[in-house]
């Protein structure tokens, strides 16, 4: 796609379309437009509700801090009572943990309620009361990120508390943690850093860079802004018309035409996705990491060379991968479950989150995003042997399978189906039915 053509088309046609905006303008509905820049006729309370949600959701992190503060005080009391007891023979090294067991499940229940309320309230509000999908998507993604951080904060402090109450057991904690041992890590400043750090896995302390490079931040922010504008232009001038022209083909189930539209949509979909990937993982996250002096900058590796579908999911989004590995896959494997079962649970959980991110803001719970993640399991099983083959032929075939499924079957099909469902509910398809 030529950038000159994008700009030229924008100058000729103007910003008639954008990515996602509900509007009741007859002019917009006449052309089946999903979003009209000139028709900001969305609900009045959308901005208010989305702003309130965005501001209030992090309060659940503060609630998690209060829960952990109470748990830390109780743990210190349990350990102190043992030291003050008459029995100083240490013949029962797990006694502190046993004395704490009465409140163990209460703490877990409090964390569970806090994290669940965070996600449920946002999901309900976005689905039923925020009618602007772009605002709804921002709120929903923000709530999911905070929910994942809440879970990681609770799980990691649980492990730290267990090690604290069982000092005689061999420690498996990283050496870095000794610089901020439990319960000294349970502070507002420590949680605030985790809140803003570009990671989903909580640690008491992170590797830090020595200084902040202002010019580096400015470059990354400029990249983020420029790519965001490019994504808006490409979506408005290329993706939206292709999606709009596909509606009649989907209504009549014209399969050859649908396949042709998918192939046409795959090009612009890939370009937009790559631009969004670079804007987020290379530009925005690096800018945030520089501001926070966050030392671990490996947000992705060379996923484009993936010799299998499984390798792609392990390399393209490292923050999410680390969360899934640390808090879902590893605990299941540690409890004796098979690799296949643990991996299946990871993708089922990921599919649930993807459906929340896509279906809730568009007010269409289709299950397409969920099934798209679950279907990755057989794709991983098919391409895994290719990755292990000697020589390059197997890896090349695996990489080709990944790119074909990624470009043709994945994102374009999902975008087409959700767009059609949206139009059936709010746009031109609904008008034609009426």
Short mmCIF file of C-alpha atoms in Angstrom, two decimals:
data_model
loop_
_atom_site.label_atom_id
_atom_site.label_comp_id
_atom_site.label_asym_id
_atom_site.label_seq_id
_atom_site.Cartn_x
_atom_site.Cartn_y
_atom_site.Cartn_z
CA UNK A 1 0.00 0.00 0.00
CA UNK A 2 1.38 3.38 -1.03
CA UNK A 3 1.32 6.13 1.62
CA UNK A 4 0.94 8.75 -1.12
CA UNK A 5 -2.30 7.11 -2.23
CA UNK A 6 -3.58 7.12 1.34
CA UNK A 7 -2.96 10.85 1.68
CA UNK A 8 -4.33 11.58 -1.80
CA UNK A 9 -7.48 9.60 -1.13
CA UNK A 10 -7.89 11.35 2.21
CA UNK A 11 -7.60 14.76 0.54
CA UNK A 12 -10.16 13.84 -2.13
CA UNK A 13 -12.73 12.05 0.02
CA UNK A 14 -12.12 13.64 3.39
CA UNK A 15 -12.47 12.04 6.83
CA UNK A 16 -15.85 10.49 6.14
CA UNK A 17 -15.25 7.33 8.08
CA UNK A 18 -13.36 6.32 11.13
CA UNK A 19 -13.04 3.13 13.06
CA UNK A 20 -15.86 2.72 15.57
CA UNK A 21 -18.55 5.18 16.56
CA UNK A 22 -22.27 4.72 17.04
CA UNK A 23 -24.28 7.45 15.41
CA UNK A 24 -27.95 7.97 14.79
CA UNK A 25 -27.38 10.29 11.85
CA UNK A 26 -29.57 9.21 8.88
CA UNK A 27 -26.80 10.24 6.50
CA UNK A 28 -24.39 7.84 8.15
CA UNK A 29 -26.85 4.96 8.27
CA UNK A 30 -27.76 5.52 4.63
CA UNK A 31 -24.26 4.52 3.57
CA UNK A 32 -23.90 1.83 6.22
CA UNK A 33 -21.05 3.72 7.86
CA UNK A 34 -19.82 2.33 11.13
CA UNK A 35 -18.27 5.59 12.16
CA UNK A 36 -18.70 9.10 10.88
CA UNK A 37 -16.20 11.74 11.98
CA UNK A 38 -18.61 14.53 11.08
CA UNK A 39 -21.46 12.99 13.09
CA UNK A 40 -20.43 12.87 16.73
CA UNK A 41 -23.96 11.90 17.74
CA UNK A 42 -23.09 9.34 20.36
CA UNK A 43 -24.74 9.14 23.75
CA UNK A 44 -24.13 12.12 25.99
CA UNK A 45 -23.06 10.05 28.98
CA UNK A 46 -20.51 7.96 27.04
CA UNK A 47 -17.61 10.28 27.77
CA UNK A 48 -18.69 10.77 31.38
CA UNK A 49 -19.10 7.07 32.09
CA UNK A 50 -15.90 6.07 30.32
CA UNK A 51 -13.94 8.76 32.18
CA UNK A 52 -15.37 7.63 35.51
CA UNK A 53 -14.58 3.99 34.75
CA UNK A 54 -11.05 4.80 33.68
CA UNK A 55 -10.49 6.78 36.89
CA UNK A 56 -12.19 4.36 39.29
CA UNK A 57 -10.88 1.01 38.02
CA UNK A 58 -7.36 1.57 39.50
CA UNK A 59 -9.03 1.98 42.91
CA UNK A 60 -9.28 -1.80 42.96
CA UNK A 61 -5.49 -1.91 43.06
CA UNK A 62 -5.66 0.24 46.19
CA UNK A 63 -8.21 -2.18 47.63
CA UNK A 64 -5.78 -5.03 46.88
CA UNK A 65 -3.09 -3.09 48.74
CA UNK A 66 -5.35 -2.76 51.81
CA UNK A 67 -6.06 -6.50 51.70
CA UNK A 68 -2.37 -7.30 51.48
CA UNK A 69 -1.57 -4.79 54.22
CA UNK A 70 -3.96 -6.61 56.57
CA UNK A 71 -2.54 -9.98 55.48
CA UNK A 72 1.03 -8.79 56.09
CA UNK A 73 0.16 -7.55 59.59
CA UNK A 74 -1.51 -10.85 60.41
CA UNK A 75 1.46 -12.81 59.04
CA UNK A 76 3.88 -10.80 61.16
CA UNK A 77 1.70 -11.45 64.18
CA UNK A 78 1.58 -15.18 63.47
CA UNK A 79 5.36 -15.36 63.17
CA UNK A 80 5.85 -13.21 66.25
CA UNK A 81 3.58 -15.35 68.38
CA UNK A 82 5.66 -18.39 67.54
CA UNK A 83 8.88 -16.63 68.55
CA UNK A 84 7.33 -15.56 71.86
CA UNK A 85 5.95 -18.99 72.65
CA UNK A 86 7.50 -21.26 75.21
CA UNK A 87 8.26 -23.89 72.55
CA UNK A 88 11.49 -22.74 70.97
CA UNK A 89 12.71 -26.06 69.73
CA UNK A 90 11.45 -25.44 66.20
CA UNK A 91 10.28 -29.05 66.03
CA UNK A 92 7.33 -27.95 63.89
CA UNK A 93 8.76 -25.66 61.18
CA UNK A 94 5.40 -25.21 59.43
CA UNK A 95 3.59 -24.05 62.57
CA UNK A 96 3.51 -20.35 61.52
CA UNK A 97 1.77 -21.30 58.31
CA UNK A 98 -0.75 -23.41 60.22
CA UNK A 99 -1.50 -20.56 62.62
CA UNK A 100 -2.16 -18.33 59.63
CA UNK A 101 -4.41 -20.88 57.89
CA UNK A 102 -7.58 -19.51 59.53
CA UNK A 103 -7.35 -16.27 57.57
CA UNK A 104 -5.70 -17.69 54.44
CA UNK A 105 -8.96 -18.36 52.61
CA UNK A 106 -10.46 -15.08 53.79
CA UNK A 107 -7.64 -13.17 52.11
CA UNK A 108 -8.05 -15.19 48.92
CA UNK A 109 -11.80 -14.57 48.95
CA UNK A 110 -11.29 -10.82 49.47
CA UNK A 111 -8.87 -10.65 46.55
CA UNK A 112 -11.22 -12.68 44.38
CA UNK A 113 -14.20 -10.44 45.12
CA UNK A 114 -12.16 -7.28 44.56
CA UNK A 115 -10.76 -8.43 41.19
CA UNK A 116 -14.11 -9.83 40.02
CA UNK A 117 -16.04 -6.67 40.88
CA UNK A 118 -13.42 -4.64 38.98
CA UNK A 119 -14.06 -6.61 35.79
CA UNK A 120 -17.80 -7.22 36.16
CA UNK A 121 -18.73 -3.59 36.81
CA UNK A 122 -16.72 -2.39 33.82
CA UNK A 123 -18.10 -5.11 31.54
CA UNK A 124 -21.70 -4.41 32.55
CA UNK A 125 -21.29 -0.63 32.16
CA UNK A 126 -19.57 -0.88 28.77
CA UNK A 127 -22.05 -3.39 27.36
CA UNK A 128 -25.27 -1.70 28.51
CA UNK A 129 -24.43 1.98 28.97
CA UNK A 130 -21.42 3.00 26.82
CA UNK A 131 -22.54 3.08 23.19
CA UNK A 132 -19.30 4.37 21.69
CA UNK A 133 -17.24 1.23 20.93
CA UNK A 134 -13.89 3.02 20.84
CA UNK A 135 -14.45 4.44 24.32
CA UNK A 136 -15.82 1.08 25.43
CA UNK A 137 -12.77 -0.73 24.09
CA UNK A 138 -10.40 1.60 25.93
CA UNK A 139 -12.31 1.09 29.19
CA UNK A 140 -12.53 -2.67 28.73
CA UNK A 141 -8.84 -3.13 27.93
CA UNK A 142 -7.89 -0.91 30.86
CA UNK A 143 -10.10 -2.94 33.21
CA UNK A 144 -8.61 -6.23 31.95
CA UNK A 145 -5.07 -4.93 32.45
CA UNK A 146 -5.85 -3.80 36.00
CA UNK A 147 -7.63 -7.11 36.67
CA UNK A 148 -4.57 -9.07 35.54
CA UNK A 149 -2.31 -6.87 37.65
CA UNK A 150 -4.63 -7.41 40.62
CA UNK A 151 -4.41 -11.17 40.18
CA UNK A 152 -0.64 -11.14 39.85
CA UNK A 153 -0.27 -8.89 42.91
CA UNK A 154 -2.38 -11.29 44.99
CA UNK A 155 -0.73 -14.49 43.70
CA UNK A 156 2.84 -13.26 44.09
CA UNK A 157 2.28 -11.88 47.59
CA UNK A 158 0.68 -15.20 48.52
CA UNK A 159 3.89 -16.98 47.51
CA UNK A 160 6.04 -14.40 49.30
CA UNK A 161 3.89 -14.75 52.42
CA UNK A 162 4.23 -18.54 52.32
CA UNK A 163 8.03 -18.24 52.17
CA UNK A 164 7.94 -15.68 55.00
CA UNK A 165 5.91 -17.99 57.25
CA UNK A 166 8.12 -21.00 56.46
CA UNK A 167 11.68 -19.71 56.89
CA UNK A 168 13.02 -23.23 57.45
CA UNK A 169 11.91 -24.43 54.02
CA UNK A 170 14.35 -24.10 51.10
CA UNK A 171 13.70 -20.78 49.37
CA UNK A 172 12.91 -20.76 45.66
CA UNK A 173 12.63 -16.97 45.43
CA UNK A 174 14.94 -15.07 43.05
CA UNK A 175 17.97 -13.45 44.62
CA UNK A 176 16.72 -10.05 43.44
CA UNK A 177 13.76 -10.29 45.83
CA UNK A 178 16.10 -10.11 48.83
CA UNK A 179 16.53 -6.40 48.14
CA UNK A 180 12.87 -5.86 49.04
CA UNK A 181 11.79 -8.80 51.24
CA UNK A 182 8.23 -9.47 52.31
CA UNK A 183 6.43 -7.67 53.96
CA UNK A 184 8.51 -4.55 53.23
CA UNK A 185 7.21 -4.64 49.66
CA UNK A 186 3.60 -3.99 50.75
CA UNK A 187 3.65 -0.22 50.35
CA UNK A 188 1.74 2.31 48.29
CA UNK A 189 4.86 3.39 46.38
CA UNK A 190 5.70 -0.22 45.50
CA UNK A 191 2.18 -0.88 44.20
CA UNK A 192 2.07 2.45 42.32
CA UNK A 193 5.24 1.51 40.44
CA UNK A 194 3.72 -1.84 39.48
CA UNK A 195 0.54 -0.07 38.37
CA UNK A 196 2.42 1.99 35.79
CA UNK A 197 5.20 -0.46 34.92
CA UNK A 198 4.85 -2.08 31.46
CA UNK A 199 4.39 -5.57 32.89
CA UNK A 200 1.54 -7.76 34.09
CA UNK A 201 3.60 -9.87 36.50
CA UNK A 202 4.21 -8.42 39.94
CA UNK A 203 7.64 -8.49 41.56
CA UNK A 204 8.69 -6.77 44.79
CA UNK A 205 11.52 -5.16 42.83
CA UNK A 206 12.45 -4.86 39.14
CA UNK A 207 15.73 -4.21 37.34
CA UNK A 208 16.02 -0.45 36.80
CA UNK A 209 17.84 1.61 34.20
CA UNK A 210 20.29 4.21 35.56
CA UNK A 211 18.65 7.32 34.04
CA UNK A 212 15.83 8.67 31.90
CA UNK A 213 16.60 9.65 28.29
CA UNK A 214 14.29 12.50 27.33
CA UNK A 215 15.11 12.37 23.61
CA UNK A 216 14.39 8.63 23.54
CA UNK A 217 10.95 9.25 25.06
CA UNK A 218 10.20 12.03 22.58
CA UNK A 219 11.08 9.79 19.62
CA UNK A 220 8.93 6.92 20.87
CA UNK A 221 5.96 9.21 21.52
CA UNK A 222 6.32 10.76 18.08
CA UNK A 223 6.29 7.27 16.56
CA UNK A 224 3.18 6.38 18.54
CA UNK A 225 1.35 9.50 17.41
CA UNK A 226 2.39 9.15 13.77
CA UNK A 227 1.42 5.49 13.58
CA UNK A 228 -1.89 6.20 15.29
CA UNK A 229 -2.72 8.75 12.61
CA UNK A 230 -1.68 6.30 9.91
CA UNK A 231 -3.91 3.58 11.41
CA UNK A 232 -6.85 6.00 11.50
CA UNK A 233 -6.32 7.02 7.86
CA UNK A 234 -5.84 3.45 6.66
CA UNK A 235 -8.89 2.22 8.57
CA UNK A 236 -11.04 5.08 7.33
CA UNK A 237 -10.01 5.09 3.69
CA UNK A 238 -9.39 1.39 3.02
CA UNK A 239 -10.67 -1.02 5.69
CA UNK A 240 -14.09 0.60 6.22
CA UNK A 241 -15.08 0.63 2.51
CA UNK A 242 -14.06 -3.03 2.09
CA UNK A 243 -16.04 -4.03 5.16
CA UNK A 244 -19.03 -1.99 4.04
CA UNK A 245 -18.99 -3.51 0.56
CA UNK A 246 -18.95 -7.00 2.06
CA UNK A 247 -22.29 -6.70 3.84
CA UNK A 248 -24.47 -7.72 0.91
CA UNK A 249 -22.22 -10.71 0.22
CA UNK A 250 -22.63 -11.91 3.79
CA UNK A 251 -26.39 -11.39 3.67
CA UNK A 252 -26.73 -13.56 0.58
CA UNK A 253 -23.99 -16.00 1.73
CA UNK A 254 -22.15 -15.55 -1.57
CA UNK A 255 -19.16 -17.70 -0.58
CA UNK A 256 -16.83 -16.93 -3.54
CA UNK A 257 -17.39 -13.19 -3.06
CA UNK A 258 -16.86 -13.52 0.70
CA UNK A 259 -13.53 -15.25 0.12
CA UNK A 260 -12.55 -12.53 -2.35
CA UNK A 261 -13.42 -9.85 0.21
CA UNK A 262 -11.46 -11.66 2.90
CA UNK A 263 -8.40 -11.77 0.69
CA UNK A 264 -8.77 -8.08 -0.13
CA UNK A 265 -9.28 -7.22 3.53
CA UNK A 266 -6.28 -9.31 4.60
CA UNK A 267 -3.79 -6.85 3.08
CA UNK A 268 -5.05 -3.73 4.82
CA UNK A 269 -5.76 -5.72 7.98
CA UNK A 270 -2.15 -6.90 8.12
CA UNK A 271 -0.79 -3.40 7.47
CA UNK A 272 -2.97 -1.92 10.23
CA UNK A 273 -2.07 -4.71 12.64
CA UNK A 274 1.66 -4.32 12.02
CA UNK A 275 1.41 -0.56 12.49
CA UNK A 276 -0.53 -1.07 15.71
CA UNK A 277 1.95 -3.67 16.93
CA UNK A 278 4.89 -1.32 16.33
CA UNK A 279 3.06 1.61 17.91
CA UNK A 280 2.29 -0.32 21.10
CA UNK A 281 5.15 -2.77 21.65
CA UNK A 282 8.05 -0.88 20.13
CA UNK A 283 7.07 2.75 20.72
CA UNK A 284 4.52 3.21 23.52
CA UNK A 285 5.77 0.50 25.88
CA UNK A 286 9.39 1.55 25.41
CA UNK A 287 8.44 5.17 26.14
CA UNK A 288 6.62 4.08 29.31
CA UNK A 289 9.52 1.83 30.31
CA UNK A 290 11.95 4.71 29.89
CA UNK A 291 9.79 7.00 32.02
CA UNK A 292 9.55 4.32 34.73
CA UNK A 293 13.24 3.34 34.31
CA UNK A 294 11.98 -0.19 33.79
CA UNK A 295 14.94 -2.40 32.95
CA UNK A 296 13.34 -5.34 31.15
CA UNK A 297 12.54 -4.08 27.63
CA UNK A 298 11.87 -7.44 25.95
CA UNK A 299 8.24 -6.89 24.99
CA UNK A 300 8.52 -9.18 21.97
CA UNK A 301 11.02 -11.22 19.99
CA UNK A 302 11.16 -12.15 16.29
CA UNK A 303 7.66 -13.61 16.06
CA UNK A 304 7.58 -13.00 12.28
CA UNK A 305 10.10 -15.86 11.90
CA UNK A 306 7.98 -18.24 13.96
CA UNK A 307 8.44 -21.83 12.72
CA UNK A 308 5.16 -22.81 14.39
CA UNK A 309 1.95 -21.25 15.65
CA UNK A 310 2.96 -22.05 19.23
CA UNK A 311 6.21 -20.14 18.84
CA UNK A 312 4.27 -17.10 17.65
CA UNK A 313 2.13 -17.05 20.78
CA UNK A 314 5.23 -17.34 22.94
CA UNK A 315 7.05 -14.44 21.29
CA UNK A 316 4.72 -11.73 19.96
CA UNK A 317 3.34 -10.44 23.30
CA UNK A 318 5.81 -11.11 26.08
CA UNK A 319 3.96 -9.31 28.92
CA UNK A 320 0.86 -11.47 28.43
CA UNK A 321 2.95 -14.59 27.81
CA UNK A 322 4.82 -14.10 31.09
CA UNK A 323 1.53 -13.72 32.97
CA UNK A 324 0.02 -16.84 31.44
CA UNK A 325 3.18 -18.85 32.05
CA UNK A 326 3.68 -17.64 35.62
CA UNK A 327 0.14 -17.73 36.95
CA UNK A 328 -1.69 -20.35 34.85
CA UNK A 329 0.63 -22.74 33.03
CA UNK A 330 3.31 -23.24 35.71
CA UNK A 331 0.88 -23.74 38.64
CA UNK A 332 -1.07 -26.33 36.65
CA UNK A 333 2.11 -28.16 35.67
CA UNK A 334 3.29 -28.01 39.27
CA UNK A 335 0.07 -29.71 40.37
CA UNK A 336 0.70 -32.59 38.01
CA UNK A 337 -1.44 -31.65 35.04
CA UNK A 338 -0.18 -32.48 31.57
CA UNK A 339 1.37 -29.99 29.17
CA UNK A 340 -1.63 -30.36 26.84
CA UNK A 341 -4.16 -29.60 29.59
CA UNK A 342 -2.18 -26.62 30.94
CA UNK A 343 -1.79 -25.17 27.44
CA UNK A 344 -5.51 -25.68 26.74
CA UNK A 345 -6.43 -23.80 29.93
CA UNK A 346 -4.16 -20.92 28.88
CA UNK A 347 -5.89 -20.57 25.52
CA UNK A 348 -9.38 -20.97 26.97
CA UNK A 349 -8.61 -18.22 29.46
CA UNK A 350 -7.09 -16.07 26.71
CA UNK A 351 -10.15 -16.67 24.52
CA UNK A 352 -12.40 -15.46 27.32
CA UNK A 353 -10.38 -12.25 27.62
CA UNK A 354 -10.38 -11.72 23.85
CA UNK A 355 -14.15 -12.04 23.74
CA UNK A 356 -14.45 -9.49 26.53
CA UNK A 357 -12.19 -7.09 24.63
CA UNK A 358 -14.04 -7.41 21.32
CA UNK A 359 -17.58 -8.60 21.98
CA UNK A 360 -18.44 -6.34 24.91
CA UNK A 361 -17.49 -2.95 23.35
CA UNK A 362 -19.25 -3.88 20.09
CA UNK A 363 -22.31 -5.17 22.00
CA UNK A 364 -22.15 -8.48 20.16
CA UNK A 365 -21.02 -11.54 22.13
CA UNK A 366 -20.55 -13.81 19.13
CA UNK A 367 -17.91 -16.13 20.53
CA UNK A 368 -15.78 -15.62 17.43
CA UNK A 369 -12.82 -14.19 19.37
CA UNK A 370 -13.11 -17.00 21.93
CA UNK A 371 -13.24 -19.72 19.26
CA UNK A 372 -10.39 -18.03 17.40
CA UNK A 373 -8.15 -18.60 20.41
CA UNK A 374 -9.34 -22.15 21.09
CA UNK A 375 -8.75 -23.11 17.44
CA UNK A 376 -5.09 -22.22 17.97
CA UNK A 377 -4.66 -25.48 19.92
CA UNK A 378 -4.96 -27.83 16.91
CA UNK A 379 -2.89 -25.37 14.85
CA UNK A 380 -0.16 -25.59 17.48
CA UNK A 381 -0.35 -29.39 17.45
CA UNK A 382 -0.05 -29.46 13.66
CA UNK A 383 2.93 -27.10 13.40
CA UNK A 384 4.87 -28.24 16.51
CA UNK A 385 6.46 -31.26 14.73
CA UNK A 386 7.56 -28.96 11.90
CA UNK A 387 9.44 -26.80 14.40
CA UNK A 388 11.34 -29.83 15.70
CA UNK A 389 12.33 -31.18 12.27
CA UNK A 390 15.97 -31.14 11.31
CA UNK A 391 16.97 -28.68 8.63
CA UNK A 392 15.12 -25.59 7.51
CA UNK A 393 12.35 -27.12 5.41
CA UNK A 394 10.07 -27.94 8.33
CA UNK A 395 10.54 -24.51 9.89
CA UNK A 396 9.82 -22.81 6.56
CA UNK A 397 6.61 -24.78 6.11
CA UNK A 398 5.59 -24.00 9.68
CA UNK A 399 6.24 -20.31 9.10
CA UNK A 400 4.15 -20.37 5.92
CA UNK A 401 1.25 -22.06 7.73
CA UNK A 402 1.45 -19.41 10.44
CA UNK A 403 1.37 -16.50 7.98
CA UNK A 404 -1.49 -17.94 5.89
CA UNK A 405 -3.65 -18.59 8.95
CA UNK A 406 -2.68 -15.23 10.46
CA UNK A 407 -3.38 -13.14 7.35
CA UNK A 408 -6.41 -14.87 5.78
CA UNK A 409 -8.31 -16.80 8.43
CA UNK A 410 -7.72 -14.87 11.63
CA UNK A 411 -8.15 -11.13 11.82
CA UNK A 412 -9.97 -10.43 8.51
CA UNK A 413 -12.66 -13.03 9.20
CA UNK A 414 -13.17 -11.84 12.78
CA UNK A 415 -13.36 -8.19 11.67
CA UNK A 416 -15.88 -9.07 8.96
CA UNK A 417 -18.14 -11.04 11.30
CA UNK A 418 -18.16 -8.45 14.08
CA UNK A 419 -18.72 -5.67 11.56
CA UNK A 420 -21.67 -7.55 10.08
CA UNK A 421 -23.13 -8.16 13.55
CA UNK A 422 -22.67 -4.47 14.34
CA UNK A 423 -24.44 -3.40 11.18
CA UNK A 424 -27.20 -5.90 11.86
CA UNK A 425 -27.79 -4.24 15.20
CA UNK A 426 -27.23 -0.57 14.44
CA UNK A 427 -26.54 0.05 10.76
CA UNK A 428 -27.55 -0.56 7.17
CA UNK A 429 -28.35 -4.27 7.55
CA UNK A 430 -30.91 -3.46 10.20
CA UNK A 431 -32.45 -0.78 7.99
CA UNK A 432 -32.78 -3.15 5.06
CA UNK A 433 -34.44 -5.75 7.28
CA UNK A 434 -36.81 -3.11 8.59
#
